[in-house]
mmCIF file of C-alpha atoms and ligand atoms in Angstrom:
data_model
loop_
_atom_site.group_PDB
_atom_site.id
_atom_site.type_symbol
_atom_site.label_atom_id
_atom_site.label_comp_id
_atom_site.label_asym_id
_atom_site.label_seq_id
_atom_site.Cartn_x
_atom_site.Cartn_y
_atom_site.Cartn_z
ATOM 1 C CA MET G 11 -73.094 123.764 77.300
ATOM 2 C CA SER G 12 -69.749 123.599 79.058
ATOM 3 C CA GLU G 13 -68.909 120.241 80.583
ATOM 4 C CA LYS G 14 -65.193 120.931 81.300
ATOM 5 C CA GLY G 15 -65.192 118.296 83.978
ATOM 6 C CA ASN G 16 -65.602 115.634 81.369
ATOM 7 C CA VAL G 17 -62.825 116.770 79.111
ATOM 8 C CA GLY G 18 -60.228 114.496 80.661
ATOM 9 C CA LYS G 19 -62.264 111.420 79.910
ATOM 10 C CA LEU G 20 -63.324 112.631 76.492
ATOM 11 C CA ASP G 21 -66.510 110.644 76.578
ATOM 12 C CA PHE G 22 -68.577 113.720 76.462
ATOM 13 C CA PRO G 23 -68.838 116.418 73.851
ATOM 14 C CA PHE G 24 -67.303 119.845 74.756
ATOM 15 C CA GLY G 25 -66.572 123.125 73.102
ATOM 16 C CA VAL G 26 -63.616 125.387 73.128
ATOM 17 C CA ASP G 27 -63.568 129.132 72.404
ATOM 18 C CA PHE G 28 -61.151 130.676 70.047
ATOM 19 C CA ASP G 29 -60.319 134.276 69.106
ATOM 20 C CA LEU G 30 -59.618 133.629 65.463
ATOM 21 C CA VAL G 31 -58.532 137.240 64.799
ATOM 22 C CA HIS G 32 -55.810 137.166 67.356
ATOM 23 C CA GLY G 33 -55.164 133.339 67.144
ATOM 24 C CA ILE G 34 -55.960 132.596 70.889
ATOM 25 C CA MET G 35 -57.369 129.453 72.433
ATOM 26 C CA LYS G 36 -59.220 130.227 75.621
ATOM 27 C CA ASP G 37 -58.381 128.262 78.660
ATOM 28 C CA PRO G 38 -55.771 125.926 77.262
ATOM 29 C CA GLN G 39 -54.996 122.776 79.321
ATOM 30 C CA ASN G 40 -51.319 122.657 78.363
ATOM 31 C CA HIS G 41 -48.870 125.343 77.398
ATOM 32 C CA VAL G 42 -45.438 124.587 75.841
ATOM 33 C CA VAL G 43 -42.865 127.343 75.638
ATOM 34 C CA ARG G 44 -39.639 126.980 73.629
ATOM 35 C CA LEU G 45 -37.043 129.683 74.466
ATOM 36 C CA ALA G 46 -33.914 130.424 72.381
ATOM 37 C CA SER G 47 -31.981 128.205 74.922
ATOM 38 C CA SER G 48 -34.123 125.236 73.985
ATOM 39 C CA MET G 49 -33.219 125.623 70.298
ATOM 40 C CA ARG G 50 -29.514 124.882 70.538
ATOM 41 C CA GLY G 51 -28.409 122.743 67.582
ATOM 42 C CA HIS G 52 -31.177 123.821 65.300
ATOM 43 C CA TYR G 53 -29.939 127.124 63.757
ATOM 44 C CA LYS G 54 -26.912 127.413 61.641
ATOM 45 C CA ASP G 55 -25.296 130.197 63.632
ATOM 46 C CA ALA G 56 -24.785 128.745 67.158
ATOM 47 C CA LYS G 57 -22.850 131.856 68.228
ATOM 48 C CA ALA G 58 -25.694 134.227 67.189
ATOM 49 C CA LEU G 59 -28.098 131.980 69.187
ATOM 50 C CA GLU G 60 -25.947 132.255 72.333
ATOM 51 C CA ALA G 61 -25.877 136.013 71.902
ATOM 52 C CA LEU G 62 -29.660 135.926 71.822
ATOM 53 C CA VAL G 63 -29.823 133.759 74.855
ATOM 54 C CA ALA G 64 -27.477 136.134 76.710
ATOM 55 C CA LEU G 65 -29.623 139.025 75.739
ATOM 56 C CA GLY G 66 -32.713 137.613 77.561
ATOM 57 C CA ASP G 67 -33.490 134.316 76.035
ATOM 58 C CA PRO G 68 -36.587 135.310 74.128
ATOM 59 C CA VAL G 69 -39.392 132.939 73.254
ATOM 60 C CA HIS G 70 -39.294 131.338 69.863
ATOM 61 C CA TYR G 71 -42.578 129.626 69.919
ATOM 62 C CA GLU G 72 -45.388 128.467 72.161
ATOM 63 C CA VAL G 73 -48.085 125.706 71.814
ATOM 64 C CA PHE G 74 -51.495 125.861 73.466
ATOM 65 C CA GLU G 75 -53.190 122.445 73.863
ATOM 66 C CA TYR G 76 -55.880 120.484 75.332
ATOM 67 C CA ARG G 77 -55.126 117.097 77.053
ATOM 68 C CA ILE G 78 -56.756 114.652 74.756
ATOM 69 C CA PRO G 79 -56.075 110.833 75.266
ATOM 70 C CA GLU G 80 -53.319 109.597 72.847
ATOM 71 C CA GLN G 81 -55.644 107.061 71.338
ATOM 72 C CA PRO G 82 -56.831 106.280 67.796
ATOM 73 C CA GLY G 83 -60.097 107.753 67.105
ATOM 74 C CA GLN G 84 -59.384 110.975 69.137
ATOM 75 C CA LEU G 85 -58.204 114.176 67.555
ATOM 76 C CA GLN G 86 -55.449 116.334 69.087
ATOM 77 C CA PHE G 87 -55.801 120.071 68.392
ATOM 78 C CA CYS G 88 -53.535 123.064 69.284
ATOM 79 C CA ILE G 89 -52.635 126.565 68.549
ATOM 80 C CA SER G 90 -48.948 126.905 67.431
ATOM 81 C CA LYS G 91 -47.495 130.447 67.689
ATOM 82 C CA THR G 92 -44.044 131.158 66.266
ATOM 83 C CA TYR G 93 -42.518 134.585 66.971
ATOM 84 C CA PRO G 94 -40.839 136.756 64.400
ATOM 85 C CA GLY G 95 -37.099 137.242 64.568
ATOM 86 C CA THR G 96 -33.917 135.953 63.209
ATOM 87 C CA VAL G 97 -30.792 134.064 64.526
ATOM 88 C CA GLY G 98 -27.869 135.127 62.404
ATOM 89 C CA GLY G 99 -30.279 135.991 59.595
ATOM 90 C CA GLU G 100 -32.136 132.610 59.970
ATOM 91 C CA CYS G 101 -35.824 132.925 60.575
ATOM 92 C CA PHE G 102 -37.296 131.790 64.019
ATOM 93 C CA MET G 103 -38.777 128.304 63.535
ATOM 94 C CA THR G 104 -40.003 125.362 65.578
ATOM 95 C CA LYS G 105 -37.708 122.321 66.109
ATOM 96 C CA GLY G 106 -39.737 120.142 63.727
ATOM 97 C CA HIS G 107 -40.689 116.555 64.161
ATOM 98 C CA TYR G 108 -42.058 113.409 62.576
ATOM 99 C CA HIS G 109 -44.991 111.785 64.193
ATOM 100 C CA LYS G 110 -44.268 108.801 66.502
ATOM 101 C CA VAL G 111 -46.875 106.932 64.596
ATOM 102 C CA PRO G 112 -45.546 107.690 61.185
ATOM 103 C CA ASP G 113 -48.546 107.246 59.047
ATOM 104 C CA THR G 114 -50.457 110.030 60.689
ATOM 105 C CA ALA G 115 -51.233 113.282 58.779
ATOM 106 C CA GLU G 116 -51.842 116.688 60.180
ATOM 107 C CA ILE G 117 -53.493 119.908 59.130
ATOM 108 C CA TYR G 118 -52.414 123.365 59.996
ATOM 109 C CA LEU G 119 -54.841 126.242 59.328
ATOM 110 C CA CYS G 120 -52.967 129.526 59.310
ATOM 111 C CA LEU G 121 -54.803 132.191 61.275
ATOM 112 C CA ARG G 122 -52.250 135.009 61.397
ATOM 113 C CA GLY G 123 -48.799 136.016 60.194
ATOM 114 C CA GLU G 124 -46.833 134.539 57.282
ATOM 115 C CA GLY G 125 -44.150 131.997 56.810
ATOM 116 C CA TRP G 126 -43.447 128.556 55.431
ATOM 117 C CA MET G 127 -43.942 124.895 56.432
ATOM 118 C CA LEU G 128 -40.792 122.965 55.621
ATOM 119 C CA MET G 129 -41.311 119.279 55.179
ATOM 120 C CA LYS G 130 -39.133 116.272 54.488
ATOM 121 C CA ARG G 131 -39.413 112.486 54.274
ATOM 122 C CA SER G 132 -36.607 110.051 55.453
ATOM 123 C CA ASP G 133 -36.233 108.970 51.778
ATOM 124 C CA GLY G 134 -34.748 112.465 51.165
ATOM 125 C CA SER G 135 -37.687 114.152 49.505
ATOM 126 C CA ALA G 136 -38.435 117.646 50.492
ATOM 127 C CA ALA G 137 -41.279 120.272 50.205
ATOM 128 C CA ARG G 138 -42.253 123.626 51.442
ATOM 129 C CA GLU G 139 -45.776 125.216 51.623
ATOM 130 C CA ARG G 140 -46.735 128.881 52.206
ATOM 131 C CA PHE G 141 -48.348 129.925 55.503
ATOM 132 C CA LEU G 142 -50.780 132.810 55.039
ATOM 133 C CA PRO G 143 -53.969 133.810 56.923
ATOM 134 C CA GLY G 144 -56.786 131.443 55.740
ATOM 135 C CA ARG G 145 -54.446 129.017 54.018
ATOM 136 C CA MET G 146 -54.385 125.342 55.097
ATOM 137 C CA VAL G 147 -51.358 123.269 54.899
ATOM 138 C CA TYR G 148 -51.795 119.479 54.695
ATOM 139 C CA VAL G 149 -48.958 117.450 56.073
ATOM 140 C CA PRO G 150 -49.339 113.911 54.756
ATOM 141 C CA PRO G 151 -48.387 110.801 56.698
ATOM 142 C CA LEU G 152 -44.509 110.271 56.987
ATOM 143 C CA TRP G 153 -43.582 113.937 56.375
ATOM 144 C CA GLY G 154 -41.503 115.592 59.089
ATOM 145 C CA HIS G 155 -42.617 119.233 59.431
ATOM 146 C CA ARG G 156 -41.164 122.463 60.780
ATOM 147 C CA THR G 157 -42.831 125.976 60.937
ATOM 148 C CA VAL G 158 -40.767 129.023 59.861
ATOM 149 C CA ASN G 159 -41.877 132.584 60.552
ATOM 150 C CA SER G 160 -40.630 134.805 57.828
ATOM 151 C CA GLY G 161 -42.902 137.681 58.644
ATOM 152 C CA ASP G 162 -42.955 140.526 61.018
ATOM 153 C CA GLU G 163 -45.692 139.403 63.406
ATOM 154 C CA PRO G 164 -46.393 136.097 65.177
ATOM 155 C CA LEU G 165 -47.295 133.191 62.827
ATOM 156 C CA ILE G 166 -50.210 131.412 64.318
ATOM 157 C CA SER G 167 -51.890 128.211 63.014
ATOM 158 C CA PHE G 168 -54.650 125.884 64.383
ATOM 159 C CA CYS G 169 -53.531 122.309 64.061
ATOM 160 C CA VAL G 170 -55.409 119.052 64.095
ATOM 161 C CA TYR G 171 -53.957 115.544 64.013
ATOM 162 C CA PRO G 172 -54.773 111.994 65.095
ATOM 163 C CA GLY G 173 -54.912 111.187 68.798
ATOM 164 C CA GLU G 174 -52.166 108.627 68.689
ATOM 165 C CA ALA G 175 -49.774 110.527 66.438
ATOM 166 C CA GLY G 176 -47.201 111.707 69.085
ATOM 167 C CA HIS G 177 -43.900 113.408 68.346
ATOM 168 C CA ASN G 178 -40.666 111.988 67.075
ATOM 169 C CA TYR G 179 -37.741 114.402 66.943
ATOM 170 C CA GLY G 180 -35.643 111.589 65.410
ATOM 171 C CA ASP G 181 -32.954 112.912 63.140
ATOM 172 C CA ILE G 182 -34.080 116.457 63.138
ATOM 173 C CA GLU G 183 -31.562 117.984 65.613
ATOM 174 C CA LYS G 184 -28.741 116.328 63.829
ATOM 175 C CA GLU G 185 -29.871 116.533 60.196
ATOM 176 C CA GLY G 186 -32.219 119.521 60.217
ATOM 177 C CA PHE G 187 -34.291 120.077 57.077
ATOM 178 C CA PRO G 188 -33.007 120.072 53.429
ATOM 179 C CA GLU G 189 -33.319 123.912 53.363
ATOM 180 C CA ARG G 190 -32.954 126.724 55.664
ATOM 181 C CA VAL G 191 -34.974 130.144 55.569
ATOM 182 C CA PHE G 192 -33.124 133.385 55.976
ATOM 183 C CA LYS G 193 -34.300 137.007 55.869
ATOM 184 C CA ARG G 194 -31.767 139.583 55.065
ATOM 185 C CA SER G 195 -32.738 143.331 54.426
ATOM 186 C CA GLY G 196 -36.330 142.201 54.287
ATOM 187 C CA LYS G 197 -35.747 139.591 51.554
ATOM 188 C CA VAL G 198 -36.571 135.901 52.237
ATOM 189 C CA GLU G 199 -34.015 133.467 50.959
ATOM 190 C CA PHE G 200 -34.139 129.579 50.862
ATOM 191 C CA VAL G 201 -30.655 128.117 51.220
ATOM 192 C CA PRO G 202 -29.949 124.351 50.819
ATOM 193 C CA SER G 203 -28.758 123.151 54.251
ATOM 194 C CA SER G 204 -25.640 121.676 52.493
ATOM 195 C CA LYS G 205 -24.608 125.190 51.594
ATOM 196 C CA ALA G 206 -25.763 126.850 54.718
ATOM 197 C CA GLY G 207 -23.637 124.455 56.768
HETATM 198 C C1 F6R K 177 -48.232 118.540 66.402
HETATM 199 C C2 F6R K 177 -47.603 119.687 65.712
HETATM 200 C C3 F6R K 177 -47.556 120.943 66.417
HETATM 201 C C4 F6R K 177 -46.162 121.237 66.922
HETATM 202 C C5 F6R K 177 -45.856 122.464 67.321
HETATM 203 C C6 F6R K 177 -44.417 122.659 67.916
HETATM 204 O O1 F6R K 177 -48.139 117.323 65.742
HETATM 205 O O2 F6R K 177 -47.199 119.468 64.614
HETATM 206 O O3 F6R K 177 -48.444 120.958 67.494
HETATM 207 O O4 F6R K 177 -45.913 120.245 67.857
HETATM 208 O O5 F6R K 177 -46.071 123.506 66.388
HETATM 209 O O6 F6R K 177 -43.500 122.139 67.070
HETATM 210 P P1 F6R K 177 -42.384 120.969 67.592
HETATM 211 O O7 F6R K 177 -43.173 119.808 68.128
HETATM 212 O O8 F6R K 177 -41.657 120.642 66.330
HETATM 213 O O9 F6R K 177 -41.526 121.635 68.526
HETATM 214 ZN ZN1 ZN K 178 -47.031 117.350 63.909
#
Protein backbone atom coordinates (compact mmCIF):
# COMPACT_ATOMS: atom_id res chain seq x y z
CA MET A 1 0.00 0.00 0.00
CA SER A 2 1.31 3.44 -0.84
CA GLU A 3 0.93 6.01 1.95
CA LYS A 4 3.17 8.75 0.55
CA GLY A 5 1.30 11.41 2.46
CA ASN A 6 2.67 9.96 5.68
CA VAL A 7 6.30 9.83 4.61
CA GLY A 8 7.09 13.28 6.05
CA LYS A 9 5.92 12.25 9.51
CA LEU A 10 7.52 8.82 9.30
CA ASP A 11 5.00 7.38 11.71
CA PHE A 12 3.60 5.04 9.10
CA PRO A 13 5.29 2.32 7.06
CA PHE A 14 5.96 3.04 3.42
CA GLY A 15 7.61 1.45 0.44
CA VAL A 16 9.92 2.80 -2.25
CA ASP A 17 10.47 1.24 -5.67
CA PHE A 18 13.97 0.72 -7.03
CA ASP A 19 15.24 -0.41 -10.38
CA LEU A 20 18.26 -2.34 -9.10
CA VAL A 21 19.57 -3.14 -12.57
CA HIS A 22 19.93 0.52 -13.47
CA GLY A 23 20.36 1.81 -9.91
CA ILE A 24 17.33 4.08 -9.92
CA MET A 25 15.17 5.15 -6.96
CA LYS A 26 11.64 5.93 -8.12
CA ASP A 27 10.21 9.33 -7.09
CA PRO A 28 13.02 10.55 -4.83
CA GLN A 29 12.10 13.49 -2.58
CA ASN A 30 15.49 15.19 -2.74
CA HIS A 31 18.10 15.35 -5.50
CA VAL A 32 21.63 16.64 -4.92
CA VAL A 33 23.71 17.44 -8.03
CA ARG A 34 27.44 18.18 -7.82
CA LEU A 35 28.94 19.72 -10.95
CA ALA A 36 32.65 20.06 -11.72
CA SER A 37 32.39 23.67 -10.48
CA SER A 38 31.27 22.46 -7.04
CA MET A 39 34.42 20.32 -6.76
CA ARG A 40 36.98 23.16 -6.64
CA GLY A 41 39.70 22.40 -4.11
CA HIS A 42 39.22 18.64 -4.25
CA TYR A 43 41.23 17.48 -7.27
CA LYS A 44 45.00 17.77 -7.52
CA ASP A 45 44.96 19.51 -10.90
CA ALA A 46 43.00 22.74 -10.41
CA LYS A 47 43.73 23.90 -13.98
CA ALA A 48 42.33 20.69 -15.48
CA LEU A 49 39.21 21.14 -13.37
CA GLU A 50 38.73 24.73 -14.65
CA ALA A 51 39.14 23.46 -18.23
CA LEU A 52 36.37 20.95 -17.56
CA VAL A 53 34.15 23.67 -16.07
CA ALA A 54 34.72 25.80 -19.18
CA LEU A 55 33.89 22.86 -21.41
CA GLY A 56 30.36 22.57 -20.00
CA ASP A 57 30.68 21.89 -16.28
CA PRO A 58 29.66 18.22 -16.30
CA VAL A 59 27.96 16.48 -13.41
CA HIS A 60 30.42 14.58 -11.21
CA TYR A 61 27.86 12.94 -8.95
CA GLU A 62 24.24 12.91 -7.87
CA VAL A 63 22.43 11.73 -4.75
CA PHE A 64 18.75 10.74 -4.66
CA GLU A 65 17.16 10.78 -1.21
CA TYR A 66 14.00 10.64 0.82
CA ARG A 67 13.33 13.25 3.50
CA ILE A 68 13.69 11.26 6.69
CA PRO A 69 13.73 13.10 10.05
CA GLU A 70 17.31 13.48 11.32
CA GLN A 71 16.56 11.60 14.51
CA PRO A 72 18.03 8.58 16.31
CA GLY A 73 15.98 5.53 15.52
CA GLN A 74 15.29 6.59 11.93
CA LEU A 75 17.31 5.36 8.94
CA GLN A 76 18.42 7.60 6.09
CA PHE A 77 18.78 5.95 2.69
CA CYS A 78 19.86 7.14 -0.73
CA ILE A 79 21.20 6.26 -4.14
CA SER A 80 24.65 7.70 -4.76
CA LYS A 81 25.67 7.93 -8.43
CA THR A 82 29.19 9.00 -9.41
CA TYR A 83 29.92 9.49 -13.10
CA PRO A 84 32.98 8.15 -14.95
CA GLY A 85 35.67 10.59 -16.00
CA THR A 86 38.98 12.10 -14.96
CA VAL A 87 40.37 15.50 -14.00
CA GLY A 88 44.03 15.62 -15.01
CA GLY A 89 44.01 11.82 -14.77
CA GLU A 90 42.35 11.75 -11.32
CA CYS A 91 39.13 9.74 -11.26
CA PHE A 92 35.81 11.52 -10.64
CA MET A 93 34.84 11.26 -6.97
CA THR A 94 32.59 12.62 -4.26
CA LYS A 95 33.76 15.36 -1.89
CA GLY A 96 33.80 12.92 0.99
CA HIS A 97 32.72 13.58 4.55
CA TYR A 98 32.64 12.42 8.15
CA HIS A 99 29.31 12.16 9.87
CA LYS A 100 28.28 15.08 12.08
CA VAL A 101 27.48 12.54 14.78
CA PRO A 102 30.87 10.79 14.48
CA ASP A 103 29.99 7.42 16.00
CA THR A 104 27.52 6.52 13.26
CA ALA A 105 28.28 3.89 10.63
CA GLU A 106 27.04 3.51 7.07
CA ILE A 107 26.63 0.74 4.53
CA TYR A 108 26.99 1.16 0.79
CA LEU A 109 25.68 -1.67 -1.40
CA CYS A 110 27.17 -1.30 -4.89
CA LEU A 111 24.59 -1.87 -7.63
CA ARG A 112 26.49 -0.87 -10.76
CA GLY A 113 29.91 0.19 -11.94
CA GLU A 114 33.23 -0.14 -10.22
CA GLY A 115 35.48 1.92 -8.05
CA TRP A 116 36.79 2.42 -4.56
CA MET A 117 35.69 3.78 -1.23
CA LEU A 118 38.54 5.76 0.31
CA MET A 119 38.32 6.03 4.08
CA LYS A 120 40.28 7.82 6.77
CA ARG A 121 40.14 8.55 10.47
CA SER A 122 41.28 11.75 12.10
CA ASP A 123 44.08 9.76 13.85
CA GLY A 124 45.72 9.34 10.41
CA SER A 125 44.64 5.76 9.67
CA ALA A 126 43.47 5.04 6.14
CA ALA A 127 41.71 2.26 4.25
CA ARG A 128 40.20 1.53 0.88
CA GLU A 129 37.53 -0.95 -0.18
CA ARG A 130 36.51 -2.11 -3.63
CA PHE A 131 33.14 -1.23 -5.13
CA LEU A 132 31.77 -3.90 -7.46
CA PRO A 133 28.13 -4.80 -8.17
CA GLY A 134 26.76 -6.93 -5.30
CA ARG A 135 29.57 -5.94 -2.92
CA MET A 136 28.74 -4.08 0.27
CA VAL A 137 31.16 -1.66 1.88
CA TYR A 138 30.84 -1.12 5.62
CA VAL A 139 32.01 2.27 6.85
CA PRO A 140 32.47 2.02 10.63
CA PRO A 141 31.85 4.94 13.00
CA LEU A 142 34.49 7.73 12.86
CA TRP A 143 35.67 6.97 9.31
CA GLY A 144 35.49 9.74 6.71
CA HIS A 145 34.49 8.31 3.33
CA ARG A 146 34.79 9.27 -0.33
CA THR A 147 33.51 7.34 -3.37
CA VAL A 148 35.81 7.15 -6.42
CA ASN A 149 34.66 5.91 -9.83
CA SER A 150 37.55 4.11 -11.55
CA GLY A 151 35.35 2.46 -14.17
CA ASP A 152 33.79 3.45 -17.47
CA GLU A 153 30.13 3.64 -16.43
CA PRO A 154 28.30 5.33 -13.53
CA LEU A 155 29.18 3.91 -10.12
CA ILE A 156 25.91 3.49 -8.24
CA SER A 157 25.38 2.44 -4.63
CA PHE A 158 22.44 2.19 -2.28
CA CYS A 159 23.41 3.71 1.09
CA VAL A 160 21.84 3.35 4.53
CA TYR A 161 22.91 5.24 7.66
CA PRO A 162 21.47 6.39 11.01
CA GLY A 163 18.86 9.11 10.96
CA GLU A 164 20.87 11.56 13.04
CA ALA A 165 24.26 11.00 11.31
CA GLY A 166 24.42 14.22 9.24
CA HIS A 167 27.43 15.34 7.17
CA ASN A 168 30.65 16.94 8.35
CA TYR A 169 32.96 18.02 5.52
CA GLY A 170 35.44 19.10 8.20
CA ASP A 171 39.08 18.96 7.11
CA ILE A 172 38.35 17.19 3.84
CA GLU A 173 38.56 20.13 1.42
CA LYS A 174 41.87 21.19 2.96
CA GLU A 175 43.41 17.81 3.73
CA GLY A 176 41.74 15.46 1.23
CA PHE A 177 42.30 11.74 1.78
CA PRO A 178 45.68 10.01 2.28
CA GLU A 179 45.63 8.74 -1.28
CA ARG A 180 44.36 9.82 -4.68
CA VAL A 181 43.11 7.54 -7.46
CA PHE A 182 44.33 8.12 -11.01
CA LYS A 183 43.56 6.32 -14.25
CA ARG A 184 46.02 6.63 -17.08
CA SER A 185 45.91 4.56 -20.28
CA GLY A 186 43.22 2.43 -18.62
CA LYS A 187 45.42 1.60 -15.60
CA VAL A 188 44.28 2.56 -12.08
CA GLU A 189 46.97 3.94 -9.75
CA PHE A 190 46.82 4.85 -6.07
CA VAL A 191 49.13 7.72 -5.29
CA PRO A 192 49.87 8.94 -1.76
CA SER A 193 48.45 12.47 -1.54
CA SER A 194 51.77 13.70 -0.15
CA LYS A 195 53.33 12.74 -3.49
CA ALA A 196 50.41 13.74 -5.70
CA GLY A 197 50.59 17.25 -4.18
C1 LIG B 1 25.64 9.84 3.43
C2 LIG B 1 26.57 9.39 2.40
C3 LIG B 1 26.19 9.55 0.95
C4 LIG B 1 26.97 10.75 0.41
C5 LIG B 1 26.91 10.94 -1.06
C6 LIG B 1 27.61 12.21 -1.53
O1 LIG B 1 26.19 9.72 4.70
O2 LIG B 1 27.65 8.94 2.68
O3 LIG B 1 24.85 9.77 0.78
O4 LIG B 1 26.49 11.91 1.04
O5 LIG B 1 27.51 9.85 -1.70
O6 LIG B 1 28.89 12.37 -0.98
P1 LIG B 1 29.33 13.70 -0.24
O7 LIG B 1 28.30 13.95 0.85
O8 LIG B 1 30.67 13.39 0.33
O9 LIG B 1 29.32 14.81 -1.20
ZN1 LIG C 1 28.20 9.14 4.83
